[in-house]
Tab-separated table of C-alpha atoms and ligand atoms in Angstrom:
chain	number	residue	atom	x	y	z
A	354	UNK	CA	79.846	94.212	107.936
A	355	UNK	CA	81.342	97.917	108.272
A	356	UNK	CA	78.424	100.548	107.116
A	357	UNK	CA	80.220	103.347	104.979
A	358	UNK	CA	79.101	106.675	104.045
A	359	UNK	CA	75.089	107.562	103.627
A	360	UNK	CA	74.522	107.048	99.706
A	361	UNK	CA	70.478	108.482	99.989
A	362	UNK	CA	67.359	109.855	102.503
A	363	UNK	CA	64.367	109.117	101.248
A	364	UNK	CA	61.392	109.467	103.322
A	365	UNK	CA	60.883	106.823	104.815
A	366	UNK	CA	64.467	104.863	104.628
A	367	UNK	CA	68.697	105.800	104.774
A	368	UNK	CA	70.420	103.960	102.260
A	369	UNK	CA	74.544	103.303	103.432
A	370	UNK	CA	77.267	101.775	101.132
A	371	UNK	CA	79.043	98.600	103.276
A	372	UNK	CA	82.672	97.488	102.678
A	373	UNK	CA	80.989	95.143	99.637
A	374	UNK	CA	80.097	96.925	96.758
A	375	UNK	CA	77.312	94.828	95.749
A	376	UNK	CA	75.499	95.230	99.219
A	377	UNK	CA	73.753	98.011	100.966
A	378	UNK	CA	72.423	98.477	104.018
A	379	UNK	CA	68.712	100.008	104.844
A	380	UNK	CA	67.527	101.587	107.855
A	381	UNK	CA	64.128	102.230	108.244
A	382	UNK	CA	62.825	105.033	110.163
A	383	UNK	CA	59.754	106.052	112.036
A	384	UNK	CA	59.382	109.141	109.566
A	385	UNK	CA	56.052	108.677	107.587
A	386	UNK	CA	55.049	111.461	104.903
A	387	UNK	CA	51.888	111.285	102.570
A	388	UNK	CA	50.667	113.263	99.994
A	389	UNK	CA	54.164	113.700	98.088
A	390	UNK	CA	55.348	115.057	101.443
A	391	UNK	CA	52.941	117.417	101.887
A	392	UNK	CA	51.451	116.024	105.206
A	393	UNK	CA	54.373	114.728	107.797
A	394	UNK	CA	54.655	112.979	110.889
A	395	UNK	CA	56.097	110.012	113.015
A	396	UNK	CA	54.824	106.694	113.706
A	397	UNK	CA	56.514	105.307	116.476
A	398	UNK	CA	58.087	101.726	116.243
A	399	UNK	CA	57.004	101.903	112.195
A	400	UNK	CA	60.176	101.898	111.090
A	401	UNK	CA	61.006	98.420	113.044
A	402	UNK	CA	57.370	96.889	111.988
A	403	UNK	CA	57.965	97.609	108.160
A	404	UNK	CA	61.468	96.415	108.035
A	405	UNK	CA	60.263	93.218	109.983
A	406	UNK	CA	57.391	92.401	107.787
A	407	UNK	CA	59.517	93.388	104.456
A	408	UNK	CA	61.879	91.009	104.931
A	409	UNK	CA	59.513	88.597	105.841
A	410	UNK	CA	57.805	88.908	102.894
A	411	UNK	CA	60.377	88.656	100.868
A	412	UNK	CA	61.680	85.617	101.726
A	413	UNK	CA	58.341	84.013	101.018
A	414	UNK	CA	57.713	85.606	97.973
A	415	UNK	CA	61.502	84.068	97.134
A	416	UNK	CA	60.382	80.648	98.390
A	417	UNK	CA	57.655	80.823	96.099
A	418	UNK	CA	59.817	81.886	92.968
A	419	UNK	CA	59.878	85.764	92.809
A	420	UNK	CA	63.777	87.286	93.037
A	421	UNK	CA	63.709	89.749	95.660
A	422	UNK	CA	67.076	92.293	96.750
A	423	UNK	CA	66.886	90.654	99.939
A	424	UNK	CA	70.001	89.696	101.544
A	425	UNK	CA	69.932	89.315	105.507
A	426	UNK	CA	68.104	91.286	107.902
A	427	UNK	CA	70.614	93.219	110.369
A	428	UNK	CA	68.585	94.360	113.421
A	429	UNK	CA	64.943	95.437	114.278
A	430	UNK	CA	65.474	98.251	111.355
A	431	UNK	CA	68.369	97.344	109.604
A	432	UNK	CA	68.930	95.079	106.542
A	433	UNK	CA	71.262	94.162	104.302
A	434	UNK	CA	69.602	94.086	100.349
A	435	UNK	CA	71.770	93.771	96.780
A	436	UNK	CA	72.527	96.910	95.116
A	437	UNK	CA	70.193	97.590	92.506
A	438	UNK	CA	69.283	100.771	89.947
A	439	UNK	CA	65.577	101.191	90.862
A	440	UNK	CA	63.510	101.360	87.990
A	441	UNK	CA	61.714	104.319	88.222
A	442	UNK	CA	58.360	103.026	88.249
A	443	UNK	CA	55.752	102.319	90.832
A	444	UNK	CA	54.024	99.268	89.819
A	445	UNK	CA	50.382	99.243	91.739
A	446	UNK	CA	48.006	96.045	92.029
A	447	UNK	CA	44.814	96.553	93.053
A	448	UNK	CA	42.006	93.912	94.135
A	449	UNK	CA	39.265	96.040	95.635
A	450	UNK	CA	38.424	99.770	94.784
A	451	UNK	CA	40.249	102.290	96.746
A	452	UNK	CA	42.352	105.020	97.003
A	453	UNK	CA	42.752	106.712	94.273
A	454	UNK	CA	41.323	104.675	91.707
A	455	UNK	CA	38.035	104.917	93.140
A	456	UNK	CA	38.651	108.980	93.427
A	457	UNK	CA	39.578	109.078	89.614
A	458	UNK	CA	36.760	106.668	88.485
A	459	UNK	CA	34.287	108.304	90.537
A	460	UNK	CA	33.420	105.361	92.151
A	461	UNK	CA	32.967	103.727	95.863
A	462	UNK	CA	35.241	102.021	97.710
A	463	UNK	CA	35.347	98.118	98.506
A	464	UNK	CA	34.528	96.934	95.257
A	465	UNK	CA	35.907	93.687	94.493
A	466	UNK	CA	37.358	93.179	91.013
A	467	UNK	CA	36.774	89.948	88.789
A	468	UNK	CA	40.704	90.244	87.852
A	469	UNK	CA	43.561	92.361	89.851
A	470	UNK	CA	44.418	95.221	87.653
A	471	UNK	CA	48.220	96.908	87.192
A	472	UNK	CA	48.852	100.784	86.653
A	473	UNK	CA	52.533	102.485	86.895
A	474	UNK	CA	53.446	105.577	88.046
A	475	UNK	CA	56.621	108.024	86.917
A	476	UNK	CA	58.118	107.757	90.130
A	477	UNK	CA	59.227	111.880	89.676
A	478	UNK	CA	58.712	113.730	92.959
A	479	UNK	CA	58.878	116.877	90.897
A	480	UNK	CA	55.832	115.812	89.042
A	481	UNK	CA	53.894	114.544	91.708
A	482	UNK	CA	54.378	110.678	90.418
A	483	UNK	CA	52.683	110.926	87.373
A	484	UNK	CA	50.218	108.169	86.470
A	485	UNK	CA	52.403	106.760	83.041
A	486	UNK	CA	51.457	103.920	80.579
A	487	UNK	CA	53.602	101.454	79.724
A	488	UNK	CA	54.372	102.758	75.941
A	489	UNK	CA	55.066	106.319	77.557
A	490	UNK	CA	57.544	104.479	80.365
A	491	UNK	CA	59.284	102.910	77.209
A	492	UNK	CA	59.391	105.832	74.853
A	493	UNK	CA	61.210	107.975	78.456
A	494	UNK	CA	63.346	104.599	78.458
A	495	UNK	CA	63.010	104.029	81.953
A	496	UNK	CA	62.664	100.570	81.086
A	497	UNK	CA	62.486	98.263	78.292
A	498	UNK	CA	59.469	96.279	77.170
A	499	UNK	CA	60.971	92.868	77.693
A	500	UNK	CA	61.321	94.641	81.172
A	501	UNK	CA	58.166	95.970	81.462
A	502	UNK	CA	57.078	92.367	80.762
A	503	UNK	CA	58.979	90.843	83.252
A	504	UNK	CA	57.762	93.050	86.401
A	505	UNK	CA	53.770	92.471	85.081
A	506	UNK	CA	54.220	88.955	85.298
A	507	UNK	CA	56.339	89.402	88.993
A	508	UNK	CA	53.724	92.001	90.293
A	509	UNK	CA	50.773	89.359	89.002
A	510	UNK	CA	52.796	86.662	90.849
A	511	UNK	CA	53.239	88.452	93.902
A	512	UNK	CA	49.687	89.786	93.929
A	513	UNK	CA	48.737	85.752	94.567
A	514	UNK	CA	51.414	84.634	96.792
A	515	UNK	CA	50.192	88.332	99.328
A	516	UNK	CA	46.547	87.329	98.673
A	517	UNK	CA	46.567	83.978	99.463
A	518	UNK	CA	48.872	84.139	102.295
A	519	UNK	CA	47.256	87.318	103.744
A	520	UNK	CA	43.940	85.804	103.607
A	521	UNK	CA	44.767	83.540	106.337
A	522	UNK	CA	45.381	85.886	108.265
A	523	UNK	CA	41.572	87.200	108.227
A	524	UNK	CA	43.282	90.159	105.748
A	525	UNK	CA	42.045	91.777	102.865
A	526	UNK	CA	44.728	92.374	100.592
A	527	UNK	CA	43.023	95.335	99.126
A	528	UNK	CA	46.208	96.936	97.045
A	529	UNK	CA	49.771	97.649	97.059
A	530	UNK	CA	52.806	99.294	95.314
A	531	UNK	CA	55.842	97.543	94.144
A	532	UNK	CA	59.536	99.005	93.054
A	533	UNK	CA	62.032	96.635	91.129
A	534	UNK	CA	64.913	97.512	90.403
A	535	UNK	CA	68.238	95.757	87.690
A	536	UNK	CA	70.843	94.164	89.613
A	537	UNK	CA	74.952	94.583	87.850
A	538	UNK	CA	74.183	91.784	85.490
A	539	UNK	CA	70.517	93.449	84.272
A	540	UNK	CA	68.257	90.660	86.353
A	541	UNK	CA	65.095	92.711	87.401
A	542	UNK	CA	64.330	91.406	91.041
A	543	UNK	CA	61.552	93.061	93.182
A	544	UNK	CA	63.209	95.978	95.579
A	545	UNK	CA	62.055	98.636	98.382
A	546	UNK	CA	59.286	97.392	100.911
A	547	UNK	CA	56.368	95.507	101.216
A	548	UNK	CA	54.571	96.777	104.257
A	549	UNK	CA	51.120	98.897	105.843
A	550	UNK	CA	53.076	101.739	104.194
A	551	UNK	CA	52.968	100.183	101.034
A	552	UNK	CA	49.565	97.924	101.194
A	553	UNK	CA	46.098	98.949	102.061
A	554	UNK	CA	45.226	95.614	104.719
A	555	UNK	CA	41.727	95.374	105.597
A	556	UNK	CA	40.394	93.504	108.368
A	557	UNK	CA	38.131	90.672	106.232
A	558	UNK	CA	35.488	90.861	108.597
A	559	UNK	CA	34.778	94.331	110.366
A	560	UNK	CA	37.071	95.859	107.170
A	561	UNK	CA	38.527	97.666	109.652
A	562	UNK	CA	41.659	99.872	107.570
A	563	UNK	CA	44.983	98.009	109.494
A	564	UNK	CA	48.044	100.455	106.954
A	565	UNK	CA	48.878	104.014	106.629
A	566	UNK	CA	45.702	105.076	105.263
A	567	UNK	CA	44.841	105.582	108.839
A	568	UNK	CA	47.556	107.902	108.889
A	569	UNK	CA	46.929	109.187	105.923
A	570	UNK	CA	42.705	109.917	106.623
A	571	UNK	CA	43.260	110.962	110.388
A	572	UNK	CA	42.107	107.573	111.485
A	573	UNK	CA	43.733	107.519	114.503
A	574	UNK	CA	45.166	104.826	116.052
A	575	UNK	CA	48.242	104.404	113.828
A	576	UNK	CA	50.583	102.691	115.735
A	577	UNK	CA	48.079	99.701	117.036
A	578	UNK	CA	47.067	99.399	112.973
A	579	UNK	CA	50.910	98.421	112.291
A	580	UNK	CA	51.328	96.734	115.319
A	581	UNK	CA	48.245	94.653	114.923
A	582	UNK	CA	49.772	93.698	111.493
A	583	UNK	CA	53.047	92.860	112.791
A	584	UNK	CA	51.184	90.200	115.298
A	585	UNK	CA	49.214	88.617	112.337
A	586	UNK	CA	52.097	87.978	110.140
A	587	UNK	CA	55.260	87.187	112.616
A	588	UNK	CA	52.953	86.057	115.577
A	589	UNK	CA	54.207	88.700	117.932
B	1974	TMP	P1	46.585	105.029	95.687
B	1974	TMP	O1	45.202	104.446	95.754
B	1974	TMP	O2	46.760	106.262	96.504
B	1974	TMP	O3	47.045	105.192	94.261
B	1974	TMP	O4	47.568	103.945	96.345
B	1974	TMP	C1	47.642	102.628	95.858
B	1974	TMP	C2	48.574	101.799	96.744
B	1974	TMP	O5	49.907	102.260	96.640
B	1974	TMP	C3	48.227	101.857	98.232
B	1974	TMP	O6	48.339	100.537	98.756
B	1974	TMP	C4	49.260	102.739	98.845
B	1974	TMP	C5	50.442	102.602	97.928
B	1974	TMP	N1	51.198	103.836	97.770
B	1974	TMP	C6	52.545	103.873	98.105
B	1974	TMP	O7	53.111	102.885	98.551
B	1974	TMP	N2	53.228	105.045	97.915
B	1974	TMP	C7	52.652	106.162	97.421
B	1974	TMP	O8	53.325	107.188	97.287
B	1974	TMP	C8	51.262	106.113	97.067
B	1974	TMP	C9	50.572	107.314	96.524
B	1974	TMP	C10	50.587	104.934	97.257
């Protein structure tokens, strides 16, 4: 597969065109940024962790039904996906109190919910990522409501297959963001990562914080939080 010109740099990820049009590549990098960029650094070997346990997500989230952009993974950070248009929404599921729900609810953290709840956000850099509601993400038509439909019912669906399969692993599956995006022919299948940058893992017993929160909080140990999540889900 020849890798053409650099299409996009996000912050964590280079996008490249490849000789078919329908195919990009990703490569992951070790870059990690928080706070809309406000707060940078590195995390050595992420880049290789996240692209590992994204793709192996996805192909069990596939197995189980859910149509992913996956298409072949290249090297430790490299990967092949289907070219999509992103819709510009982050999609976040949420089965304990954290982050910034329980900042903006003035609650505590670690609260288990009766039933996983959904919020989007206007995935603007300009504007910070606006929290958005799903009439006010169809009136900006960056997606329709059949759309908007579809990625509930994927994000609900994914939210089991993670929480089931992460609870195995002695992992709380506390909450995580989504991106899908509409392949040529309009299908919405689920895009970007799935990974400690993405999730906030905690340890079910000593709750121990194993994602970028650590990172994020000044935790310390960073790398040995990613690592120790790459060993629970590929066994190595
Ligand atoms: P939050 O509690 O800060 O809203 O984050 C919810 C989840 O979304 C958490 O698992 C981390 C993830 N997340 C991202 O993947 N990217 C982001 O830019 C933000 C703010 C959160």
């Amino acid at each position: 597969m020849e890798i053409k010109e650099m299409l996009y740099e996000g912050k964590a990820k280079r996008v490249y065109a490849t000789e078919n049009p329908e195919v990009l590549l990703v490569d992951y990098k070790d870059d990690a940024t928080a706070f809309n960029g406000l707060k940078k650094g590195t995390i050595s070997g992420k880049g290789a962790i996240n692209n590992r346990v994204t793709n192996y997500m996805m192909k069990i989230l596939e197995q189980k039904g859910v149509p992913t952009h996956f298409v072949e993974e290249l090297s430790e950070r490299r990967t092949l996906v289907k070219k999509v248009s992103i819709v510009p929404l982050e999609v976040i599921i949420r089965n304990i109190s954290a982050g910034s729900f329980a900042k903006r609810y003035g609650v505590e953290e670690g609260i288990a919910f009766d039933e996983p709840t959904i919020e989007f956000s206007y995935k603007n850099d300009d504007l910070g990522d606006p929290l958005i509601n799903s009439y006010h993400a169809i009136a900006l038509k960056l997606a329709t409501k059949e759309e908007i439909e579809t990625i509930k019912n994927m994000a609900f669906k994914v939210n089991e297959v993670m929480k089931a399969y992460f609870k195995e692993l002695n992992v709380d599956l506390v909450d995580f963001k989504l991106e899908f995006g509409r392949l040529t022919d309009g299908t919405i299948v689920l895009a970007d990562e799935i990974s400690p940058d993405t999730c906030r893992f905690w340890d079910s017993e000593t709750h121990e914080k194993l994602d970028k929160d650590r990172f994020r909080r000044d935790l310390g140990n960073v790398e040995d939080a990613y690592k120790e999540m790459m060993k629970r889900i590929l066994g190595e």
